[in-house]
CSV table of C-alpha atoms in Angstrom, one decimal:
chain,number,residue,atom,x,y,z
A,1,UNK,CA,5.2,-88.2,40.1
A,2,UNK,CA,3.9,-85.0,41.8
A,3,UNK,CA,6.5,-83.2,44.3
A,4,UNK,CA,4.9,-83.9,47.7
A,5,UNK,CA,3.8,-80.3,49.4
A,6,UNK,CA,6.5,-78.9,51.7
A,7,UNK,CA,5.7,-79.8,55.6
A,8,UNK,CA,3.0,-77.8,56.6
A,9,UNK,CA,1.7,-76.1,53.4
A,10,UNK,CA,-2.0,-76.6,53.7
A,11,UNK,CA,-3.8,-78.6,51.4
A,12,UNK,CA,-6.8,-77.9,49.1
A,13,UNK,CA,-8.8,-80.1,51.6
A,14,UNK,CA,-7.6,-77.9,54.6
A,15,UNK,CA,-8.2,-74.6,52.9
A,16,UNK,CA,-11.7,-76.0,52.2
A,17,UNK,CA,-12.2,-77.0,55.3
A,18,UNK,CA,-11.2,-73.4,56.8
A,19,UNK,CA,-13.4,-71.9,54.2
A,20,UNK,CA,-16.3,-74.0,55.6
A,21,UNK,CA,-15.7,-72.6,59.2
A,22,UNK,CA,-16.0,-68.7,58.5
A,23,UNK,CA,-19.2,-67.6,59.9
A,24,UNK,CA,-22.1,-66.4,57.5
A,25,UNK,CA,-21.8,-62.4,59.6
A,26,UNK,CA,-18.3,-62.0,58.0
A,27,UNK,CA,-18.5,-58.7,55.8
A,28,UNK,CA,-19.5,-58.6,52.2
A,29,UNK,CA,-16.2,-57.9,50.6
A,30,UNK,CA,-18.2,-55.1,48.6
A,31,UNK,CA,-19.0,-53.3,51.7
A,32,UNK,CA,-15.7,-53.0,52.6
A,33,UNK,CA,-14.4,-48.9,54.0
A,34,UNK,CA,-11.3,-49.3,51.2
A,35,UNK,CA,-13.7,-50.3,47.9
A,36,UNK,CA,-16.3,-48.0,49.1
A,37,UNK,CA,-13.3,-45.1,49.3
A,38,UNK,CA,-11.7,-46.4,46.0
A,39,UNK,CA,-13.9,-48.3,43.1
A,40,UNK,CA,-16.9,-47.2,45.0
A,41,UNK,CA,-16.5,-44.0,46.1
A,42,UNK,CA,-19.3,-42.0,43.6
A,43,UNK,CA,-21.4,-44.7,44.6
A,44,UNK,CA,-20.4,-43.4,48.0
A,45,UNK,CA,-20.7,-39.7,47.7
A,46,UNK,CA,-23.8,-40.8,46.0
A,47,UNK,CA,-25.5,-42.6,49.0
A,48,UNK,CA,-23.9,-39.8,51.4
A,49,UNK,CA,-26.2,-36.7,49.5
A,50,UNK,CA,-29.2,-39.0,49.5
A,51,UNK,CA,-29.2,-39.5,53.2
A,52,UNK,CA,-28.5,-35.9,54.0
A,53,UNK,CA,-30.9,-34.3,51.8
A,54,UNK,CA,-33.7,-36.6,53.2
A,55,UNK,CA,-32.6,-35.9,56.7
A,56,UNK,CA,-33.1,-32.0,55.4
A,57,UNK,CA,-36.4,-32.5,54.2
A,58,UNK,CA,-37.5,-34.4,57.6
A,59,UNK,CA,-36.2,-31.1,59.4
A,60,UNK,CA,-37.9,-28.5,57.1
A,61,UNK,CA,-41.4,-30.3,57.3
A,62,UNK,CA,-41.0,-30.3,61.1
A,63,UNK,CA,-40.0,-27.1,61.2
A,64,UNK,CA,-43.1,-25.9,59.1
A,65,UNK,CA,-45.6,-27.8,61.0
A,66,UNK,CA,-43.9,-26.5,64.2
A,67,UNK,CA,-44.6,-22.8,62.6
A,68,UNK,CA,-48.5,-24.2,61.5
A,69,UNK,CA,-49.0,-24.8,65.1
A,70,UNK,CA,-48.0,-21.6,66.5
A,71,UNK,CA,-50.0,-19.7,63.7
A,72,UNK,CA,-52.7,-22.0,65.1
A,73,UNK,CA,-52.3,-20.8,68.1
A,74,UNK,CA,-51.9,-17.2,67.4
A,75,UNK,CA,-55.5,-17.3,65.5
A,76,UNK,CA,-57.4,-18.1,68.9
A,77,UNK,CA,-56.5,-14.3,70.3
A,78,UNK,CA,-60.2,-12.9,70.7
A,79,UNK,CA,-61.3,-15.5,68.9
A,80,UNK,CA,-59.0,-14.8,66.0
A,81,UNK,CA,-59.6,-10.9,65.8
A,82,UNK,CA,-56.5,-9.6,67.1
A,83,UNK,CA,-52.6,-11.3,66.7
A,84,UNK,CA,-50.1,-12.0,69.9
A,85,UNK,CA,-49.4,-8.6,70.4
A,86,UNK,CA,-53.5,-7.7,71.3
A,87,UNK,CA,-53.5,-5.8,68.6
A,88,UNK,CA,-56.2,-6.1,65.9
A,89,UNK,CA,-55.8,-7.8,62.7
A,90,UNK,CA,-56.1,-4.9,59.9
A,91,UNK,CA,-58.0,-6.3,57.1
A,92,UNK,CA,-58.4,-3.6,54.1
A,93,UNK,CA,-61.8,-2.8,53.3
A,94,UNK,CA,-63.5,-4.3,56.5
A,95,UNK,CA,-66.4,-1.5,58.0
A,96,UNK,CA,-66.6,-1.0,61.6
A,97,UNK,CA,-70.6,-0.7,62.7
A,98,UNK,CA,-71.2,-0.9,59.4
A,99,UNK,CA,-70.1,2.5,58.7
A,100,UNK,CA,-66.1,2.8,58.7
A,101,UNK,CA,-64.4,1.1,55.6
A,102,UNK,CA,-61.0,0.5,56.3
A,103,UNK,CA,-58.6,1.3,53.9
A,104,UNK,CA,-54.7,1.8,55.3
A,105,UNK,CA,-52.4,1.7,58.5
A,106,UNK,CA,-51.3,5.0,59.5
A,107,UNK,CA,-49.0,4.5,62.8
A,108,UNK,CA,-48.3,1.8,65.1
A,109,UNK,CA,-47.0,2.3,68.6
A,110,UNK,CA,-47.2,0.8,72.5
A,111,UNK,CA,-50.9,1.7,72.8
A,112,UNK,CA,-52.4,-0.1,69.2
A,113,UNK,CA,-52.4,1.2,65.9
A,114,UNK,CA,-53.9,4.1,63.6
A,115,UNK,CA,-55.4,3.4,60.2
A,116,UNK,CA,-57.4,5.6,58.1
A,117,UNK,CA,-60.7,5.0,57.2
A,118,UNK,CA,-63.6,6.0,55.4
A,119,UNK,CA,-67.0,7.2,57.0
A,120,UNK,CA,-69.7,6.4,54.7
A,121,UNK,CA,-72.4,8.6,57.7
A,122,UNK,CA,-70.5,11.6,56.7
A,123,UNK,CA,-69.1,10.5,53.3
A,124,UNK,CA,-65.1,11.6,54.6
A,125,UNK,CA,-61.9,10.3,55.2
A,126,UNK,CA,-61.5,9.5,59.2
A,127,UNK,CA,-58.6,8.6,61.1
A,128,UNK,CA,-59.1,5.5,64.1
A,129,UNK,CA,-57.0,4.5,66.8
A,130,UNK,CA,-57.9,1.5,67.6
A,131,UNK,CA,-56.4,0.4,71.3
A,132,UNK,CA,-54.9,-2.8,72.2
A,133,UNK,CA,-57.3,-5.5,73.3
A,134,UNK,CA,-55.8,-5.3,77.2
A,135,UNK,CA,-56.9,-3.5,80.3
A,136,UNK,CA,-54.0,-1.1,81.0
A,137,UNK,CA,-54.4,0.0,77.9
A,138,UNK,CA,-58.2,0.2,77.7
A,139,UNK,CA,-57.7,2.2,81.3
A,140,UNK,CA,-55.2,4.3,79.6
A,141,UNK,CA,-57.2,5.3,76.7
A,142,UNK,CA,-60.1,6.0,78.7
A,143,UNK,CA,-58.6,8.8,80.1
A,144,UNK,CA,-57.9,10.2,77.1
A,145,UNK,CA,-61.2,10.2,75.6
A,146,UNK,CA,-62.7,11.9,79.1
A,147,UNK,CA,-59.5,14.5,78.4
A,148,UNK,CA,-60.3,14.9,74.6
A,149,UNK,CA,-64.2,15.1,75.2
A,150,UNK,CA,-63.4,18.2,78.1
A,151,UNK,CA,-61.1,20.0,75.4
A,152,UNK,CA,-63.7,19.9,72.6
A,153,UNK,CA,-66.4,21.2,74.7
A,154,UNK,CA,-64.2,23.8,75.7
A,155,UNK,CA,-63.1,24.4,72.1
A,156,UNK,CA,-66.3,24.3,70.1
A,157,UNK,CA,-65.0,27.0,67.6
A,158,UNK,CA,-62.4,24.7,66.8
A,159,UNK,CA,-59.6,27.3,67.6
A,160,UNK,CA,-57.2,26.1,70.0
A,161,UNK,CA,-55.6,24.1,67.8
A,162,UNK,CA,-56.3,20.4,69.8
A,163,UNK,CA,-57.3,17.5,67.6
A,164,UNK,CA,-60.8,16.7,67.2
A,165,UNK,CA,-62.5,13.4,68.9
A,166,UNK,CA,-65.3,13.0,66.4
A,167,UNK,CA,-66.6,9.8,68.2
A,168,UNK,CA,-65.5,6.4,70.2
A,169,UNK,CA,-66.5,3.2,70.5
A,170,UNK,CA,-66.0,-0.4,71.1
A,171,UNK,CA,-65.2,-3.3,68.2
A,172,UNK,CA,-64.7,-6.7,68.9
A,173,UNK,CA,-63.0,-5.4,72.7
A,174,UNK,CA,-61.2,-2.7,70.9
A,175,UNK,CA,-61.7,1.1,72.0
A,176,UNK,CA,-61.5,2.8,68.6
A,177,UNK,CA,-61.3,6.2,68.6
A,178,UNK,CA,-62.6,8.4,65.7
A,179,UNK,CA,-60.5,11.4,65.0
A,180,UNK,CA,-60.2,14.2,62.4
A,181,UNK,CA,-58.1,13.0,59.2
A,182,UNK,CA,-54.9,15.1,59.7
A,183,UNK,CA,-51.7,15.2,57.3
A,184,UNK,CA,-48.3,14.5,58.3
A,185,UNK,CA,-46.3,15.4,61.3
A,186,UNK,CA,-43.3,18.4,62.4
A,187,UNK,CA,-40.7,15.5,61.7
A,188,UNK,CA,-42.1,14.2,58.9
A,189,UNK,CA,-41.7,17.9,57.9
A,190,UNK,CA,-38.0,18.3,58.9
A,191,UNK,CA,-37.4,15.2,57.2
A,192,UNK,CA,-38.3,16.5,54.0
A,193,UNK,CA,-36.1,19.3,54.4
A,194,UNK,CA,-33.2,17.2,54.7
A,195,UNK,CA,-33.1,18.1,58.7
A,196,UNK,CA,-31.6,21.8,57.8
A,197,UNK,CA,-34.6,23.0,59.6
A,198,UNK,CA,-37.5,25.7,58.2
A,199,UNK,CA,-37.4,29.3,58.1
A,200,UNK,CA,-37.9,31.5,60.9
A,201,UNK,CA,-41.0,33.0,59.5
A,202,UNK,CA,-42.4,29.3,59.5
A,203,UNK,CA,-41.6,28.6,63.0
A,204,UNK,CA,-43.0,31.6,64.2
A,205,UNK,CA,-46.6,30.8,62.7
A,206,UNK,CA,-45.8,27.3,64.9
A,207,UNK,CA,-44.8,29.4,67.9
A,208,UNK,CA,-48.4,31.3,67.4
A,209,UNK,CA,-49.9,28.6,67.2
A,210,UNK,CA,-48.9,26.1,69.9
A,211,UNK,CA,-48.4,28.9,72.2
A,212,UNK,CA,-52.1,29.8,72.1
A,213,UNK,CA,-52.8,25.7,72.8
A,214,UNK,CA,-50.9,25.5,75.5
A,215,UNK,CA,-52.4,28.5,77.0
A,216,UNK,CA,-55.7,26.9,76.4
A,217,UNK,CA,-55.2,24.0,78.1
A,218,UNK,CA,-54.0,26.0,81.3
A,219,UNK,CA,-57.2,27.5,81.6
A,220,UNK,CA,-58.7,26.8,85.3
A,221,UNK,CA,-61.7,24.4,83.8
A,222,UNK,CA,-58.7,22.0,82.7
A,223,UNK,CA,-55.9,22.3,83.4
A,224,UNK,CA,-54.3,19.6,81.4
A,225,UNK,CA,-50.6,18.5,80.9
A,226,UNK,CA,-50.0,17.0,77.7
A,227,UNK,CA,-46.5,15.4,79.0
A,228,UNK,CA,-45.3,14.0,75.5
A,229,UNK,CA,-45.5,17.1,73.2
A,230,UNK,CA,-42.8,16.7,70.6
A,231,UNK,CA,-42.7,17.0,66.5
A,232,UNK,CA,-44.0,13.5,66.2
A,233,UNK,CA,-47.3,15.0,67.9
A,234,UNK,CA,-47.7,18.0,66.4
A,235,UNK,CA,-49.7,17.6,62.7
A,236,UNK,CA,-50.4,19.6,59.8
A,237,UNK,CA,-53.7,20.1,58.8
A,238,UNK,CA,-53.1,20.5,55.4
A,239,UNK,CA,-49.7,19.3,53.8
A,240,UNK,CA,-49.8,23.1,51.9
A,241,UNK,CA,-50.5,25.2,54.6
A,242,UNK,CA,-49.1,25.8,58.0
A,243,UNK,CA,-52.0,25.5,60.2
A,244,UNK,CA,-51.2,22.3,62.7
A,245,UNK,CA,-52.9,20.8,65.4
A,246,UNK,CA,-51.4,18.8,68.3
A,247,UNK,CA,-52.6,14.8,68.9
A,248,UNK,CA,-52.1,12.3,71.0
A,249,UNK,CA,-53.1,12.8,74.5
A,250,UNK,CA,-52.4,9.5,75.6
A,251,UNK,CA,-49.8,9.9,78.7
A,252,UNK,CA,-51.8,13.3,79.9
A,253,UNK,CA,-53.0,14.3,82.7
A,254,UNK,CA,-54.6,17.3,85.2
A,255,UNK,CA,-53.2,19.3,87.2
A,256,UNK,CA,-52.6,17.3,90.8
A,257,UNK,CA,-53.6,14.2,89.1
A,258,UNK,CA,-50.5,12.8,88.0
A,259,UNK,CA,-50.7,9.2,86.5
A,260,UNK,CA,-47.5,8.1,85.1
A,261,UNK,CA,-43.8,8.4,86.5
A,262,UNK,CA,-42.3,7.8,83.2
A,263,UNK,CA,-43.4,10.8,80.8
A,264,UNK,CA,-42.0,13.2,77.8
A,265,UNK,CA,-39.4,11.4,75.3
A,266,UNK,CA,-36.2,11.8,76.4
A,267,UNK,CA,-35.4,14.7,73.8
A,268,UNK,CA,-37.9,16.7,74.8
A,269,UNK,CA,-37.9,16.0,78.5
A,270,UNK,CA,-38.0,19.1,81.8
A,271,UNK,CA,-35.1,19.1,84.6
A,272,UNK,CA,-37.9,18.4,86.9
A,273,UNK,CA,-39.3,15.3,85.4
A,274,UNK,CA,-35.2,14.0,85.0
A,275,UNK,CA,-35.0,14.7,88.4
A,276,UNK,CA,-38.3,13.2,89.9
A,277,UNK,CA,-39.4,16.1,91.5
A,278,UNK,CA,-43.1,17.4,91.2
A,279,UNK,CA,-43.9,18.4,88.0
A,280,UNK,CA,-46.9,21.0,86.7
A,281,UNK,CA,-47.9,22.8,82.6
A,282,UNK,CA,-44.4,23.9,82.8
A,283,UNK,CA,-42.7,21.1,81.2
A,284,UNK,CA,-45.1,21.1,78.6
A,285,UNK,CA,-43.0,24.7,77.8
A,286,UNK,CA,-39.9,23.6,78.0
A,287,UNK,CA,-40.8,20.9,75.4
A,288,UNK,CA,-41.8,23.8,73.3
A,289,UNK,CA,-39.2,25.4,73.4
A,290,UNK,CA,-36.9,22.3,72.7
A,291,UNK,CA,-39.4,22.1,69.4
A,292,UNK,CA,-39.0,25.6,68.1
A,293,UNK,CA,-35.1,25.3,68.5
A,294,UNK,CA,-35.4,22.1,66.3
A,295,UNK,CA,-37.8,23.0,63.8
A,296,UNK,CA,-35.6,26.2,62.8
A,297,UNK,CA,-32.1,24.7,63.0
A,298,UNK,CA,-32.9,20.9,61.8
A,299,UNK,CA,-31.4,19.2,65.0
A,300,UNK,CA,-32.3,18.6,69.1
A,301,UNK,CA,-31.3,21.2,71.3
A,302,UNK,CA,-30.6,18.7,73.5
A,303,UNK,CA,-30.0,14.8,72.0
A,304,UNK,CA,-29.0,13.3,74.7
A,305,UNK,CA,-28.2,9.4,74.4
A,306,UNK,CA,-29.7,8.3,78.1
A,307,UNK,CA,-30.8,10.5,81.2
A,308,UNK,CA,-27.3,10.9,82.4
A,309,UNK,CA,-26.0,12.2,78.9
A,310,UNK,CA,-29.6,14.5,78.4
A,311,UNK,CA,-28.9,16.2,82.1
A,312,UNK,CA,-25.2,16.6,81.2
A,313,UNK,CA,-26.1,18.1,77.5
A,314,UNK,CA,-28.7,20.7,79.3
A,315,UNK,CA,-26.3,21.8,82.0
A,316,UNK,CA,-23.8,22.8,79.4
A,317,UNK,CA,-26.0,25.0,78.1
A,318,UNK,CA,-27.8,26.3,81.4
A,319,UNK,CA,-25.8,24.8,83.8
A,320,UNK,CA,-26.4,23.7,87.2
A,321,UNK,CA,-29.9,23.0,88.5
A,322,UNK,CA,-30.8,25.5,91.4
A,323,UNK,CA,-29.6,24.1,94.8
A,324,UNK,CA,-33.3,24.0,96.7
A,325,UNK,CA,-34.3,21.7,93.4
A,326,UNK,CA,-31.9,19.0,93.9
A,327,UNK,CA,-32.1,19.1,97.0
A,328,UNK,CA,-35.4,17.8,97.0
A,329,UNK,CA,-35.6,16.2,93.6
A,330,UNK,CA,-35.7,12.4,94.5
A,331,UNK,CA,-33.1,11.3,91.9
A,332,UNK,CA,-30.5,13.4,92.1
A,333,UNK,CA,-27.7,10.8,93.2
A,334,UNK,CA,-28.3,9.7,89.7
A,335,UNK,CA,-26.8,12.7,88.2
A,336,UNK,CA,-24.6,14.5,90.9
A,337,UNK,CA,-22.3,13.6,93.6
A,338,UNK,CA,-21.9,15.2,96.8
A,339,UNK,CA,-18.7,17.4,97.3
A,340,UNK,CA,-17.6,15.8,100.7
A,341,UNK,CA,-18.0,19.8,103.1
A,342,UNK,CA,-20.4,21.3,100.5
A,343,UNK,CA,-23.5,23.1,102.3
């Protein structure tokens, strides 16, 4: 006779009965946190890599059509011609007018870019600066041809030692302009010497030379201020001999007609122009001078880091401006203070 079940042990009935009663939701036991951490837990990792990596894959594609768009985008600049900056799109081996074969980029800077190129007209080896597709800088580089043109009339001898505008004209709203293919620049040069500077004898022939340019651009007829001359815009003709020519006339101007407040790089910059007062050919001579220093010794006479530090670096050498100059130069708070009793 079975042993009756001690009061209340349930029965098999009643554990049935409880069994029927538990909801269909409750959890799988094989989806339970401690199996999937223990017996399960490659299956885990497993499952973990596959979601992430497909999550990855989701980002990367959107990220790529986010890029497809914007180079979408970018093409419809002058109806694909040029790229966001305005400048045009280089292609090797494209002819301008049918006539200049582009072959390589020589330069890039604020105003466009220069590439060399080959004229088939006059079977040789051009250089074209080709100006951004935007009107300050179409303004800008109008100026310059009217500057270049005056020079080369005045210069038809080719003796003065100014580049040579063969020709300009527009490309798909580009001003190009066509210049004399010239070899490399007075950095260019010191760079090759390591920056220990060339010999006296050299610079002298570079004296000569940009002496007689700058007094050739003082004559009355044009009276032109270059107002950025420095190594970078000096060229040599040929990369063997010492004959150079100076280029980019981009920021000049005449006499009384000044056009830009912010002129000369910092390196090569006059007191006057530092201190905002009137300027005239003159600081086109103290850049000069700042560029024959350089060119024999390897480094700037004066390397200032900002205005402050280029005023400070002069006046340790030549020290203070004249009184009558600061008194009327418009920014001279900027580098002076006022000795509280000093007339």
């Amino acid at each position: 006779m079975a042993a009756p079940l001690p009061t209340g042990t349930p029965s098999s009935t009643d554990i049935q009965a409880m069994q029927a009663r538990i909801p269909n939701t409750f959890r799988d036991p094989s989806a339970a946190p401690l199996r999937k951490l223990s017996v399960d837990l490659i299956k885990t990792y497993k499952h973990i890599n596959e979601v992430y990596y497909a999550k990855k894959k989701r980002r990367a594609a959107q990220i790529q059509g986010d890029d497809t768009s914007h180079k979408k985008e970018r093409k419809i600049y002058n109806d694909g011609f040029d790229d966001d900056n305005h400048d045009y799109i280089i292609k090797h081996g494209e002819k301008f007018l049918d006539r200049y074969e582009i072959d390589s980029p020589i330069g890039k800077g604020s105003f466009g870019q220069v590439v060399k190129a080959y004229d088939h007209v006059e079977q040789c080896n051009v250089a074209i600066k080709i100006i951004k597709n935007k009107k300050p800088f179409l303004n800008q580089a109008q100026i310059e041809v009217k500057l270049l043109e005056m020079m080369n009339r005045a210069d038809a001898e080719n003796k003065y030692y100014i580049v040579k505008l063969k020709r300009h004209f527009m490309w798909r709203n580009h001003l190009c302009l066509v210049f004399e293919l010239l070899s490399y620049n007075l950095y260019d040069l010191l760079r090759n010497t390591n920056f220990r500077g060339v010999s006296l004898n050299l610079t002298r022939k570079f004296a000569q030379q940009l002496c007689t340019a700058l007094l050739f651009l003082s004559t009355p007829e044009l009276s032109i201020i270059h107002c950025d001359l420095k190594p970078e815009n000096i060229l040599l003709c040929n990369a063997k001999r010492s004959a150079i020519k100076i280029v980019d006339f981009g920021s000049s101007c005449q006499l009384g007609q000044r056009i830009y407040q912010y002129i000369q790089s910092r390196f090569y910059r006059s007191p006057e122009v530092l201190l905002g007062i009137s300027y005239d050919l003159a600081i086109d001579m103290w850049s000069l001078g700042c560029i024959l220093v350089e060119m024999h010794t390897g480094e700037p006479l004066f390397s200032g880091s900002n205005e402050v530090d280029q005023m400070n670096k002069i006046i340790e050498v030549l020290g203070m401006p004249p009184k009558h100059l600061l008194d009327q130069a418009g920014k001279t708070r900027k580098f002076f203070e006022k000795v509280p009793g000093d007339r």
